[in-house]
mmCIF file of C-alpha atoms in Angstrom:
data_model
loop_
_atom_site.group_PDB
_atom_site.id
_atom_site.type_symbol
_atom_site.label_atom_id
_atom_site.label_comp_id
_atom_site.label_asym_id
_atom_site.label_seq_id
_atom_site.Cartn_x
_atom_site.Cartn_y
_atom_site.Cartn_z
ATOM 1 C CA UNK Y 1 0.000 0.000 0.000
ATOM 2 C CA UNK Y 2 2.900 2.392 0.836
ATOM 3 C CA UNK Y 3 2.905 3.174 -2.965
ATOM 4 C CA UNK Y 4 -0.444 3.802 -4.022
ATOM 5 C CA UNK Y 5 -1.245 5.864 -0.590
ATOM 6 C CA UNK Y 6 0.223 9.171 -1.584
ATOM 7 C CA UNK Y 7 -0.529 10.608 1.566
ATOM 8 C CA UNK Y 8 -2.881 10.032 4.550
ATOM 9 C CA UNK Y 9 -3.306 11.886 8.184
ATOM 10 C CA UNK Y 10 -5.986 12.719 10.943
ATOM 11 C CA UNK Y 11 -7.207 15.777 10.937
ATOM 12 C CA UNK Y 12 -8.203 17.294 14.798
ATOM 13 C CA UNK Y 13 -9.706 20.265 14.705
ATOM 14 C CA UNK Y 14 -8.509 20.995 12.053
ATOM 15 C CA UNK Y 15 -4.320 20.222 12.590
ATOM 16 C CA UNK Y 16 -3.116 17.364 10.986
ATOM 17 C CA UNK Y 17 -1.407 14.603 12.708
ATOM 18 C CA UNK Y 18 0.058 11.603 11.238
ATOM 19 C CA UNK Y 19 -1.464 8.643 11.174
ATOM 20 C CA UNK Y 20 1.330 6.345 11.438
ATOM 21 C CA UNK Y 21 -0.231 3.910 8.482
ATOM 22 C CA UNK Y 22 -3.043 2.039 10.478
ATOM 23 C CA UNK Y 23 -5.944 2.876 8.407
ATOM 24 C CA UNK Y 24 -8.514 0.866 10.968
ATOM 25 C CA UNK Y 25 -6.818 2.867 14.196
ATOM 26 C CA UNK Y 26 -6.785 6.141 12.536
ATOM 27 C CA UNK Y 27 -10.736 5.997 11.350
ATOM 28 C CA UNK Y 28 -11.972 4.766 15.151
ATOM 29 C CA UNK Y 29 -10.063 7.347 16.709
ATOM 30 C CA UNK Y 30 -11.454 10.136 13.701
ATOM 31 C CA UNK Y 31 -14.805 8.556 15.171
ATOM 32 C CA UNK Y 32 -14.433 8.479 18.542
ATOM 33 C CA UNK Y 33 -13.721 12.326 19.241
ATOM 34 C CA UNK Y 34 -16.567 13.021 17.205
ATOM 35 C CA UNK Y 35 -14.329 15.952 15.826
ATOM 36 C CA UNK Y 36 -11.894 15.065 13.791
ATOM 37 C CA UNK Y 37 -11.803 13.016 10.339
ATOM 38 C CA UNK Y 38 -9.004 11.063 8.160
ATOM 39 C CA UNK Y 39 -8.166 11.600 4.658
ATOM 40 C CA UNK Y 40 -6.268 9.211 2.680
ATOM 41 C CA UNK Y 41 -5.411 9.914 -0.829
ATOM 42 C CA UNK Y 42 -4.507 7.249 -3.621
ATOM 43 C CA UNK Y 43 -2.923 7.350 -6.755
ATOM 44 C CA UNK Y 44 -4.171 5.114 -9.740
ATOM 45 C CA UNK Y 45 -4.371 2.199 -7.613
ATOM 46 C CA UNK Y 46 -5.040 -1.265 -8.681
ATOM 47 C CA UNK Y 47 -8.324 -3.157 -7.499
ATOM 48 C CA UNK Y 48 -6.165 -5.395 -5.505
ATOM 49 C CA UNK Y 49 -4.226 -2.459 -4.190
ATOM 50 C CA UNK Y 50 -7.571 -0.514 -3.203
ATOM 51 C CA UNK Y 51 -8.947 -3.897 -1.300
ATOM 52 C CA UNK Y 52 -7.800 -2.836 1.762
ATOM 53 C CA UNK Y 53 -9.106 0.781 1.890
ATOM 54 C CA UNK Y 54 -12.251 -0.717 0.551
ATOM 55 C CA UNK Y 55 -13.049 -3.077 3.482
ATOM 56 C CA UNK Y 56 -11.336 -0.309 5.654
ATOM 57 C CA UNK Y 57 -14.003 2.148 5.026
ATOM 58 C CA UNK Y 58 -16.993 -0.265 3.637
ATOM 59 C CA UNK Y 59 -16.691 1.543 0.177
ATOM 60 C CA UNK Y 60 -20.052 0.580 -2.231
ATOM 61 C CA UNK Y 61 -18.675 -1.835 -4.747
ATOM 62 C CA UNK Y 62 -19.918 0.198 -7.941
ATOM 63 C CA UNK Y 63 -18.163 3.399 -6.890
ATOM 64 C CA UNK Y 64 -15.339 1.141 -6.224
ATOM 65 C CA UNK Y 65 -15.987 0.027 -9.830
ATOM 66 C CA UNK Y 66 -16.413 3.745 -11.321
ATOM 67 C CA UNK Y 67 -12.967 4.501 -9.182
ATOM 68 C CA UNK Y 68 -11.002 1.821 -9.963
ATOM 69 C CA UNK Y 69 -11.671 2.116 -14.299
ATOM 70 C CA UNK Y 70 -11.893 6.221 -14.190
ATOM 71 C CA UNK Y 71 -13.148 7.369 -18.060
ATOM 72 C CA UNK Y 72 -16.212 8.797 -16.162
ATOM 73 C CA UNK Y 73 -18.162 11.872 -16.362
ATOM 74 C CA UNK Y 74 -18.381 14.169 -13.413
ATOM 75 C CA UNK Y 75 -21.288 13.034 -10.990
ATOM 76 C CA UNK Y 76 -22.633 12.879 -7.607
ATOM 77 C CA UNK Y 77 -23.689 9.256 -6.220
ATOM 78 C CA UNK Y 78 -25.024 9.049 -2.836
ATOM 79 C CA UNK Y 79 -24.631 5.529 -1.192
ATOM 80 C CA UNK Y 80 -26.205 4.467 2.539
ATOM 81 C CA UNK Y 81 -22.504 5.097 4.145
ATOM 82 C CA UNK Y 82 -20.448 7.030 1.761
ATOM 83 C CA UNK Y 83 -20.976 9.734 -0.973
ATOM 84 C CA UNK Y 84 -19.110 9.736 -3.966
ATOM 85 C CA UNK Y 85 -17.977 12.445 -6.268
ATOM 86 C CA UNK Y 86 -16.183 12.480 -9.426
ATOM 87 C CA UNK Y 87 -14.200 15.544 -10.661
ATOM 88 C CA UNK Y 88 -12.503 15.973 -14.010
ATOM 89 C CA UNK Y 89 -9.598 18.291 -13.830
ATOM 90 C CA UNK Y 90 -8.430 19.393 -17.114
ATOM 91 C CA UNK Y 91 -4.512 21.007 -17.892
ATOM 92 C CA UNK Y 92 -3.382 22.851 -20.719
ATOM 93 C CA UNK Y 93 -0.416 22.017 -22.383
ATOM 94 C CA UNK Y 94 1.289 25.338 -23.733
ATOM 95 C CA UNK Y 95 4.133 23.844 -25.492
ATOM 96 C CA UNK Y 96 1.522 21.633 -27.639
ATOM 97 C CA UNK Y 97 -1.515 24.164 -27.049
ATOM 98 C CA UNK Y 98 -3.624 20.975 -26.186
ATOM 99 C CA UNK Y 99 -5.749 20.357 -23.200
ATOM 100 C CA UNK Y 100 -5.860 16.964 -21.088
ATOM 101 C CA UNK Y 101 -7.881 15.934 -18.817
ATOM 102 C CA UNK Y 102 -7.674 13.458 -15.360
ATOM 103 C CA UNK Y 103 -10.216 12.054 -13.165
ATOM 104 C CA UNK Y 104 -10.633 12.851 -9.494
ATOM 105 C CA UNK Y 105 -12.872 10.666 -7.047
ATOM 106 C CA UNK Y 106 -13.871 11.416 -3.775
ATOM 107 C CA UNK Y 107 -15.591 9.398 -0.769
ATOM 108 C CA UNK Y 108 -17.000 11.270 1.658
ATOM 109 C CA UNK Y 109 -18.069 9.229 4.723
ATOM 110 C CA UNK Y 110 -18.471 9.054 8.574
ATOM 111 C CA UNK Y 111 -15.512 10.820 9.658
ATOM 112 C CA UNK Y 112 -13.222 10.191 6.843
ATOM 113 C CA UNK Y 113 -12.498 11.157 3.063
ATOM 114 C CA UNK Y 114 -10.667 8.673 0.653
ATOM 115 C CA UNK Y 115 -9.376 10.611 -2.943
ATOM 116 C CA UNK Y 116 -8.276 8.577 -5.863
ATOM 117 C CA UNK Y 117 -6.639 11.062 -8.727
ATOM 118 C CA UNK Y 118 -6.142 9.061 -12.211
ATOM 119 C CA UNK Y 119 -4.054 11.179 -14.734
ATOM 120 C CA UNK Y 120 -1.652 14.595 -13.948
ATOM 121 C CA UNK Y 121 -4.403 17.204 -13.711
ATOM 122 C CA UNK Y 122 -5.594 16.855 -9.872
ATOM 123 C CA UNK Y 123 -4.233 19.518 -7.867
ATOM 124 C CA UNK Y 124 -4.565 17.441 -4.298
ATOM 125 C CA UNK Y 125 -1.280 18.402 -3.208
ATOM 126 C CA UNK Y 126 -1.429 21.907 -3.451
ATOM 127 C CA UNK Y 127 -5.138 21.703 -2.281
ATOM 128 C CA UNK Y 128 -3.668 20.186 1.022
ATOM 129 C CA UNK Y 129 -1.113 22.124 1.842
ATOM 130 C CA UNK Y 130 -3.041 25.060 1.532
ATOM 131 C CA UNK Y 131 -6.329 23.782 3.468
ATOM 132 C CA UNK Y 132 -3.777 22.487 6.499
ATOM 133 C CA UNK Y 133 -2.619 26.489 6.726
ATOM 134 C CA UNK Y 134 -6.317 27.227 7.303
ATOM 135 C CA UNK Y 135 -7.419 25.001 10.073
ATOM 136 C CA UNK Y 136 -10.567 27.260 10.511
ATOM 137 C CA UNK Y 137 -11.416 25.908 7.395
ATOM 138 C CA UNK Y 138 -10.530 22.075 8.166
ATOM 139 C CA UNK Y 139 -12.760 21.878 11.262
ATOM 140 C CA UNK Y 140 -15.760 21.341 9.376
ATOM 141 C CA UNK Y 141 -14.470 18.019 7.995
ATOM 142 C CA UNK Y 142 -14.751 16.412 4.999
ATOM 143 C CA UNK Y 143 -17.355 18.306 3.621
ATOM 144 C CA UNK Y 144 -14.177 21.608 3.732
ATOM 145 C CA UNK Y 145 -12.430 18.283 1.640
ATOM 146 C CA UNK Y 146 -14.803 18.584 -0.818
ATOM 147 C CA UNK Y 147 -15.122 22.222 -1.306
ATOM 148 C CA UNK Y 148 -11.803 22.955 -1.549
ATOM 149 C CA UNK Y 149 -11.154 20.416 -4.149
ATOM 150 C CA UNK Y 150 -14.193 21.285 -6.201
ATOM 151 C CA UNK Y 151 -13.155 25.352 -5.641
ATOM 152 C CA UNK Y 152 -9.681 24.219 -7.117
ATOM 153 C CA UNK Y 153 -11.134 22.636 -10.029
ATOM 154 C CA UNK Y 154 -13.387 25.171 -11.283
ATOM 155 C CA UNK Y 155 -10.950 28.030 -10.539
ATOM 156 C CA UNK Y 156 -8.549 26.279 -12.977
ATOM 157 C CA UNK Y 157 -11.347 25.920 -15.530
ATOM 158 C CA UNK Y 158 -11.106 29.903 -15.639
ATOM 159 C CA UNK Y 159 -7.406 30.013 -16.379
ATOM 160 C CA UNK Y 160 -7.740 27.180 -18.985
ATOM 161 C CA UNK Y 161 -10.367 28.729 -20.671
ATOM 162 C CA UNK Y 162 -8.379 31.927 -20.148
ATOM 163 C CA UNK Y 163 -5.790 30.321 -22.507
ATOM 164 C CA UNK Y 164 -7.719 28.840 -24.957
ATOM 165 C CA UNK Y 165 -9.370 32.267 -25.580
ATOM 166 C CA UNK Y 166 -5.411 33.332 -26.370
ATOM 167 C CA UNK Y 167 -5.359 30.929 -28.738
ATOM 168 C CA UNK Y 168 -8.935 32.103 -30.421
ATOM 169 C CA UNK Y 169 -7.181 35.588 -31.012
ATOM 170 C CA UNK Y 170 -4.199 34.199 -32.372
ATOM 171 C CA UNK Y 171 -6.118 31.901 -35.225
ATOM 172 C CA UNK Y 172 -8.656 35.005 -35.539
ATOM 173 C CA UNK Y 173 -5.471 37.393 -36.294
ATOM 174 C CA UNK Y 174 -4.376 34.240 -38.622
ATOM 175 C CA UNK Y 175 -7.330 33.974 -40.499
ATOM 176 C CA UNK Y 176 -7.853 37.868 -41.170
ATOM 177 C CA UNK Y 177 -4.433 38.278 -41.516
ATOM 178 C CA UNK Y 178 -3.415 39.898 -45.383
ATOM 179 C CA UNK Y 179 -2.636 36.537 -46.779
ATOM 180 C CA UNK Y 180 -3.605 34.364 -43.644
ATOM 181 C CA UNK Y 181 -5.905 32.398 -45.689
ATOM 182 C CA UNK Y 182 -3.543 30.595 -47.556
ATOM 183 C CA UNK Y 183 -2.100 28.644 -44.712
ATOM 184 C CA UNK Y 184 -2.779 24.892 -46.214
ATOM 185 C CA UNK Y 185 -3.002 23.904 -42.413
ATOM 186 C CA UNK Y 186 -5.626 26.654 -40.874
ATOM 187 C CA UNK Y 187 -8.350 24.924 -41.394
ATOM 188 C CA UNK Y 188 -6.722 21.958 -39.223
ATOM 189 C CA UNK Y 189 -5.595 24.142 -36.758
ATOM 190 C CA UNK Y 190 -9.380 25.595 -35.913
ATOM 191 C CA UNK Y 191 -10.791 22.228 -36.294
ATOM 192 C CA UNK Y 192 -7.596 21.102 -33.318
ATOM 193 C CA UNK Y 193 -8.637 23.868 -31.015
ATOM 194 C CA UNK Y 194 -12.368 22.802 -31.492
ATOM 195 C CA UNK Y 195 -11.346 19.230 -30.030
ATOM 196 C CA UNK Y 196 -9.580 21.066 -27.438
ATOM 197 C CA UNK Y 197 -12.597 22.980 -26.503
ATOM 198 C CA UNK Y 198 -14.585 19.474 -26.941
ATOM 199 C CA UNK Y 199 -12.394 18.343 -24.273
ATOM 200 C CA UNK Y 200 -13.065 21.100 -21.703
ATOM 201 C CA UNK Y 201 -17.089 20.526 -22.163
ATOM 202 C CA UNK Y 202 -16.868 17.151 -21.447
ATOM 203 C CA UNK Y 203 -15.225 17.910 -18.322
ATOM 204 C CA UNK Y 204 -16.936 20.998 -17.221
ATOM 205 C CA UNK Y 205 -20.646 20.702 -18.727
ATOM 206 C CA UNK Y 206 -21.609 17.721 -16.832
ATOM 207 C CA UNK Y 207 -20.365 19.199 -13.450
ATOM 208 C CA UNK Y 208 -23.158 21.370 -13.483
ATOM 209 C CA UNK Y 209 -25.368 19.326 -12.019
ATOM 210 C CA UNK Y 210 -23.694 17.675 -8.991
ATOM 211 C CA UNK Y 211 -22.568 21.308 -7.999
ATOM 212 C CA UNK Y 212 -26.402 22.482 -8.219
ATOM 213 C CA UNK Y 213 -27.377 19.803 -5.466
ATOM 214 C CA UNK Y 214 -24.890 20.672 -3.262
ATOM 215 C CA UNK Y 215 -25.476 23.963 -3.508
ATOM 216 C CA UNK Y 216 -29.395 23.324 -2.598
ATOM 217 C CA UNK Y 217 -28.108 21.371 0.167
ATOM 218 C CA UNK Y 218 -30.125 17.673 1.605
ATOM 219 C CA UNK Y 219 -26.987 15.737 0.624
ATOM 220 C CA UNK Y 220 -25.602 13.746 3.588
ATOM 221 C CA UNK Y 221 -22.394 13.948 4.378
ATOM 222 C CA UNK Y 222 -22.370 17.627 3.280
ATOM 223 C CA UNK Y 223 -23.209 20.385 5.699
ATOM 224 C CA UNK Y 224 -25.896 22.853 5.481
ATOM 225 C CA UNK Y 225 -22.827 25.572 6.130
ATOM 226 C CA UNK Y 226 -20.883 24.840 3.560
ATOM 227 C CA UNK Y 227 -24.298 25.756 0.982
ATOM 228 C CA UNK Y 228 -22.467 29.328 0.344
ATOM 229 C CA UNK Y 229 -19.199 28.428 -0.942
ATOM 230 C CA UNK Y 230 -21.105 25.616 -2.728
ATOM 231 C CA UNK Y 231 -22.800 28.559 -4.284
ATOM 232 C CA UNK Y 232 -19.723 30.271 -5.014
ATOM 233 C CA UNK Y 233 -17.819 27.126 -6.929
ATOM 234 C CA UNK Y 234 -21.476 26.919 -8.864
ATOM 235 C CA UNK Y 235 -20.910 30.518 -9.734
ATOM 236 C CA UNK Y 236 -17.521 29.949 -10.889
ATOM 237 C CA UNK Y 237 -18.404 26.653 -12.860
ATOM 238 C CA UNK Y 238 -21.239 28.500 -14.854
ATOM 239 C CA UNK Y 239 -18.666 31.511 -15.580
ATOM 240 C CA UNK Y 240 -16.424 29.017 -17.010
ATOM 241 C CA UNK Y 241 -18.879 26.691 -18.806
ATOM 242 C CA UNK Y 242 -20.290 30.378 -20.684
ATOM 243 C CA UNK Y 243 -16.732 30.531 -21.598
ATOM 244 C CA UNK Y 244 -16.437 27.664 -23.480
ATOM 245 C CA UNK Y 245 -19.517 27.796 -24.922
ATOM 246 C CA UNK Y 246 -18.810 31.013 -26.526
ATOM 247 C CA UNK Y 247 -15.342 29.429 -27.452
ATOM 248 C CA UNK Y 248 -16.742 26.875 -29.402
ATOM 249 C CA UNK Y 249 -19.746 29.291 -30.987
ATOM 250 C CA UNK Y 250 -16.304 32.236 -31.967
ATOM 251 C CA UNK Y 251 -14.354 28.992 -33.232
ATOM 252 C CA UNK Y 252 -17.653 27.484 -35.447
ATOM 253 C CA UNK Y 253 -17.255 31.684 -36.833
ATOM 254 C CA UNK Y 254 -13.437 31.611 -37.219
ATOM 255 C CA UNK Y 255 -14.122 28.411 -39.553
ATOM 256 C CA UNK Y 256 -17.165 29.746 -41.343
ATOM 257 C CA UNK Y 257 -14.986 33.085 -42.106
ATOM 258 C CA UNK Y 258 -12.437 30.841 -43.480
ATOM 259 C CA UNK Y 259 -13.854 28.882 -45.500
ATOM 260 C CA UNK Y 260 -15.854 32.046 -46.646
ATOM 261 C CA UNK Y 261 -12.538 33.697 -47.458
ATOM 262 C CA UNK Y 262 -10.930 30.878 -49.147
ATOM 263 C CA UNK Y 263 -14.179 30.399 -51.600
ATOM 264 C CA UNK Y 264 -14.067 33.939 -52.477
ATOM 265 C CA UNK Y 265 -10.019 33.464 -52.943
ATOM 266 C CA UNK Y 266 -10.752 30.770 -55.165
ATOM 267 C CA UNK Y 267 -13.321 32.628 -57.288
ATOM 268 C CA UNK Y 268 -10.576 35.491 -57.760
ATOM 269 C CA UNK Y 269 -8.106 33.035 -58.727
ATOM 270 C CA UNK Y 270 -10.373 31.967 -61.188
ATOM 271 C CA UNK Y 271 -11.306 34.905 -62.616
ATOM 272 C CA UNK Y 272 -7.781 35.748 -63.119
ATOM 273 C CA UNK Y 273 -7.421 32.258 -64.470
ATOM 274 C CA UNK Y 274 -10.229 32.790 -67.188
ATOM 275 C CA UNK Y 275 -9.291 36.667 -67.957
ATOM 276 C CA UNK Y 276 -5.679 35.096 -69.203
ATOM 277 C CA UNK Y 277 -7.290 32.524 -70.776
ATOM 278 C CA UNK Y 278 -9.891 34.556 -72.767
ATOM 279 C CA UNK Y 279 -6.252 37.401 -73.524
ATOM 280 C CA UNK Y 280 -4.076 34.060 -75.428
ATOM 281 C CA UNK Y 281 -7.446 32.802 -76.715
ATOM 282 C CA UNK Y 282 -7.012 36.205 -79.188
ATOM 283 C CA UNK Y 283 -3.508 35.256 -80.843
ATOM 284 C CA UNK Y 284 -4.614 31.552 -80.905
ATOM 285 C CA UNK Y 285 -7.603 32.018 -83.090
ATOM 286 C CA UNK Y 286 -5.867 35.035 -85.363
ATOM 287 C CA UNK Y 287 -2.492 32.472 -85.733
ATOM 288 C CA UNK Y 288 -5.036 29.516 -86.135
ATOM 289 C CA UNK Y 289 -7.152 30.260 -88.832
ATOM 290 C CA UNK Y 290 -2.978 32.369 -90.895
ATOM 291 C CA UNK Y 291 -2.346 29.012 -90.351
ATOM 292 C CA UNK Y 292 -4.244 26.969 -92.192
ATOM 293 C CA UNK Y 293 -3.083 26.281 -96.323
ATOM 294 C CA UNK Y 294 -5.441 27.826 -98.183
ATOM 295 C CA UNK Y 295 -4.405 29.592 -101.665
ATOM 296 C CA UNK Y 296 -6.889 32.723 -101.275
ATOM 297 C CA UNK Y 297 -6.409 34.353 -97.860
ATOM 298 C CA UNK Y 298 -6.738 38.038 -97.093
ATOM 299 C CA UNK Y 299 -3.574 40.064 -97.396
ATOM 300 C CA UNK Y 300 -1.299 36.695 -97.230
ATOM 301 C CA UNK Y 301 0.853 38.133 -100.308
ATOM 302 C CA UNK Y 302 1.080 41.664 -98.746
ATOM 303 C CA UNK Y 303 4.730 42.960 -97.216
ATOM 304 C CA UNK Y 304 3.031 44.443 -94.157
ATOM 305 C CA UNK Y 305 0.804 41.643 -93.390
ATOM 306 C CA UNK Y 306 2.883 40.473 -90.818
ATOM 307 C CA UNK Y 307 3.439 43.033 -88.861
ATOM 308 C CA UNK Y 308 0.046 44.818 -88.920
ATOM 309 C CA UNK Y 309 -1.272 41.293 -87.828
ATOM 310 C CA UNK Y 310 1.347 41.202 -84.862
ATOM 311 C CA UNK Y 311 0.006 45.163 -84.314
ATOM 312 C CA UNK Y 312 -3.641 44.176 -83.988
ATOM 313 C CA UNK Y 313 -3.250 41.287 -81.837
ATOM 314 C CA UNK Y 314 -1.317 43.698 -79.470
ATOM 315 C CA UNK Y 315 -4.160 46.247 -79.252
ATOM 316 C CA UNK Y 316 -6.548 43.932 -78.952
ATOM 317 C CA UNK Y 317 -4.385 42.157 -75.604
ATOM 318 C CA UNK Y 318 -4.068 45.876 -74.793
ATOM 319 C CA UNK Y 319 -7.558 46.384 -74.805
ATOM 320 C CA UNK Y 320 -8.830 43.126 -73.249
ATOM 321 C CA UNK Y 321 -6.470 43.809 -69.896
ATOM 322 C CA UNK Y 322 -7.434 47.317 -69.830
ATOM 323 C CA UNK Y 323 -11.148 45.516 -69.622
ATOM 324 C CA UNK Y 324 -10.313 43.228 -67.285
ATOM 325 C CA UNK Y 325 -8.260 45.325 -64.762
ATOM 326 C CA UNK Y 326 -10.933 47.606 -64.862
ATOM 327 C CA UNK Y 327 -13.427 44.953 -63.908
ATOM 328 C CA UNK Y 328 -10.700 43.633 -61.181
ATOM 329 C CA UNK Y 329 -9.898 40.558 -62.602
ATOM 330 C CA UNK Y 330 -6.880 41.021 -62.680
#
């Protein structure tokens, strides 16, 4: 277990204090002051490796399930002696400009709190450290657990979202850029940051709901007192989640303009194509029909012929791009 336990101590009104690595003395003694609660946190554990904690804390067997495989969407389960809450923390990459996403579980229960983080986006360390400099904050047990966490997880939302609207400017200055339309790859690089933004929803959207019960309250193992901040991370979450939605409406723009641009590209080049076309069409046809042997053709025995042919065919080139750059077709 020493592994997959990435950290675990009692919390006493609200000061930690080490639980030395007995899981089954730390949780009666959490019980028995009626004041204090233990949190244990794992890391990707196995489902042999997560036995123990299991029968430990009597931990339903399909949350178990849902924690042990991850690839789940954000939810709120509530079980006879535990409640269970699953997080998806998402990171952005700025060397790749992509955004990932992990899987945070929580078990709140009689006295204790059990985290399992799949993936490198959970922020549990620095959500520790920073609760254990607040104790005023720790005494109301795991229910300041889960509020912190969730507050963590939304807040980053913001800054992710924050950088992914970066990125919108930059392909928007791309696209409307003098020339920016001919990038072979731009229409790749919106349809990327749409997946990106894809990515976000899926870990944002369905949060919604779990946050809106616990922010009406009734959910055991939650406090009535902690209904407030509940409000406040549901504030934050719908903040973010009108972010991305207006991401992903400016992005479904950024493509339409592109494409837009490109088609009226297109009809320019083609324009151009057929104005050059129609100009060596003129010398083709007067050189075509000189060309052919016949005996009895206008002016073929005359000394000028020649060049007064060359002389027309240049005023009427002369005169068909005048037309056309007039016209802008060229």
């Amino acid at each position: 277990m020493r592994p997959v336990i990435v950290d675990a101590a009692l919390y006493r009104d609200g000061r930690r204090r080490e639980c030395g690595g007995d899981l089954s003395r730390s949780l009666a003694e959490a019980r028995a002051g009626g004041d204090a609660f233990l949190w244990v946190g794992l890391y990707e554990p196995t489902e042999a490796e997560f036995d123990h904690v299991t029968a430990e804390f009597a931990l339903h067997p399909l949350a178990v399930e849902d924690a042990l495989k991850a690839h789940q969407r954000p939810k709120l389960e509530v079980y006879d002696d535990s409640l269970f809450v699953v997080l998806k923390p998402v990171l952005y990459e700025p060397e790749s400009d992509r955004v990932s996403s992990g899987e945070l579980m929580l078990f709140l229960g009689d006295s204790f709190v059990v985290t399992v983080r799949h993936g490198e986006g959970a922020p549990l360390a620095a959500v520790r450290r920073r609760l254990e400099t607040h104790p005023e904050v720790l005494r109301h047990g795991p229910t300041s657990v889960l509020y912190a966490v969730s507050d963590a997880v939304v807040d980053h939302y913001l800054d992710v979202a924050g950088e992914l609207q970066v990125d919108l400017e930059e392909l928007e200055a791309a696209v409307f850029a003098p020339g920016g339309t001919g990038s072979a790859n731009m229409a790749e690089r919106i349809y990327t940051a749409k997946r990106q933004v894809l990515e976000f929803r899926r870990a944002s959207g369905p949060l919604a709901g779990p946050v809106a019960r616990l922010t009406a309250g009734a959910v055991p193992f939650v406090s009535k007192e902690s209904q407030p901040f509940f409000r406040d991370v549901n504030d934050h979450l719908l903040r973010a989640n009108e972010q991305v939605e207006g991401l992903d409406r400016l992005l479904s723009d950024v493509l339409s303009a592109h494409l837009a641009q490109m088609g009226v590209r297109q009809n320019d080049d083609m324009r151009k194509i057929s104005a050059w076309a129609a100009m060596a069409a003129v010398p083709t046809m007067v050189a075509g029909i000189y060309g052919m042997n016949f005996d009895h053709m206008p002016e073929l025995h005359w000394t000028w012929s020649y060049p007064a042919l060359i002389a027309v065919m240049a005023v009427i080139e002369l005169l068909l791009y005048r037309l056309f750059k007039r016209r802008g077709w060229l």
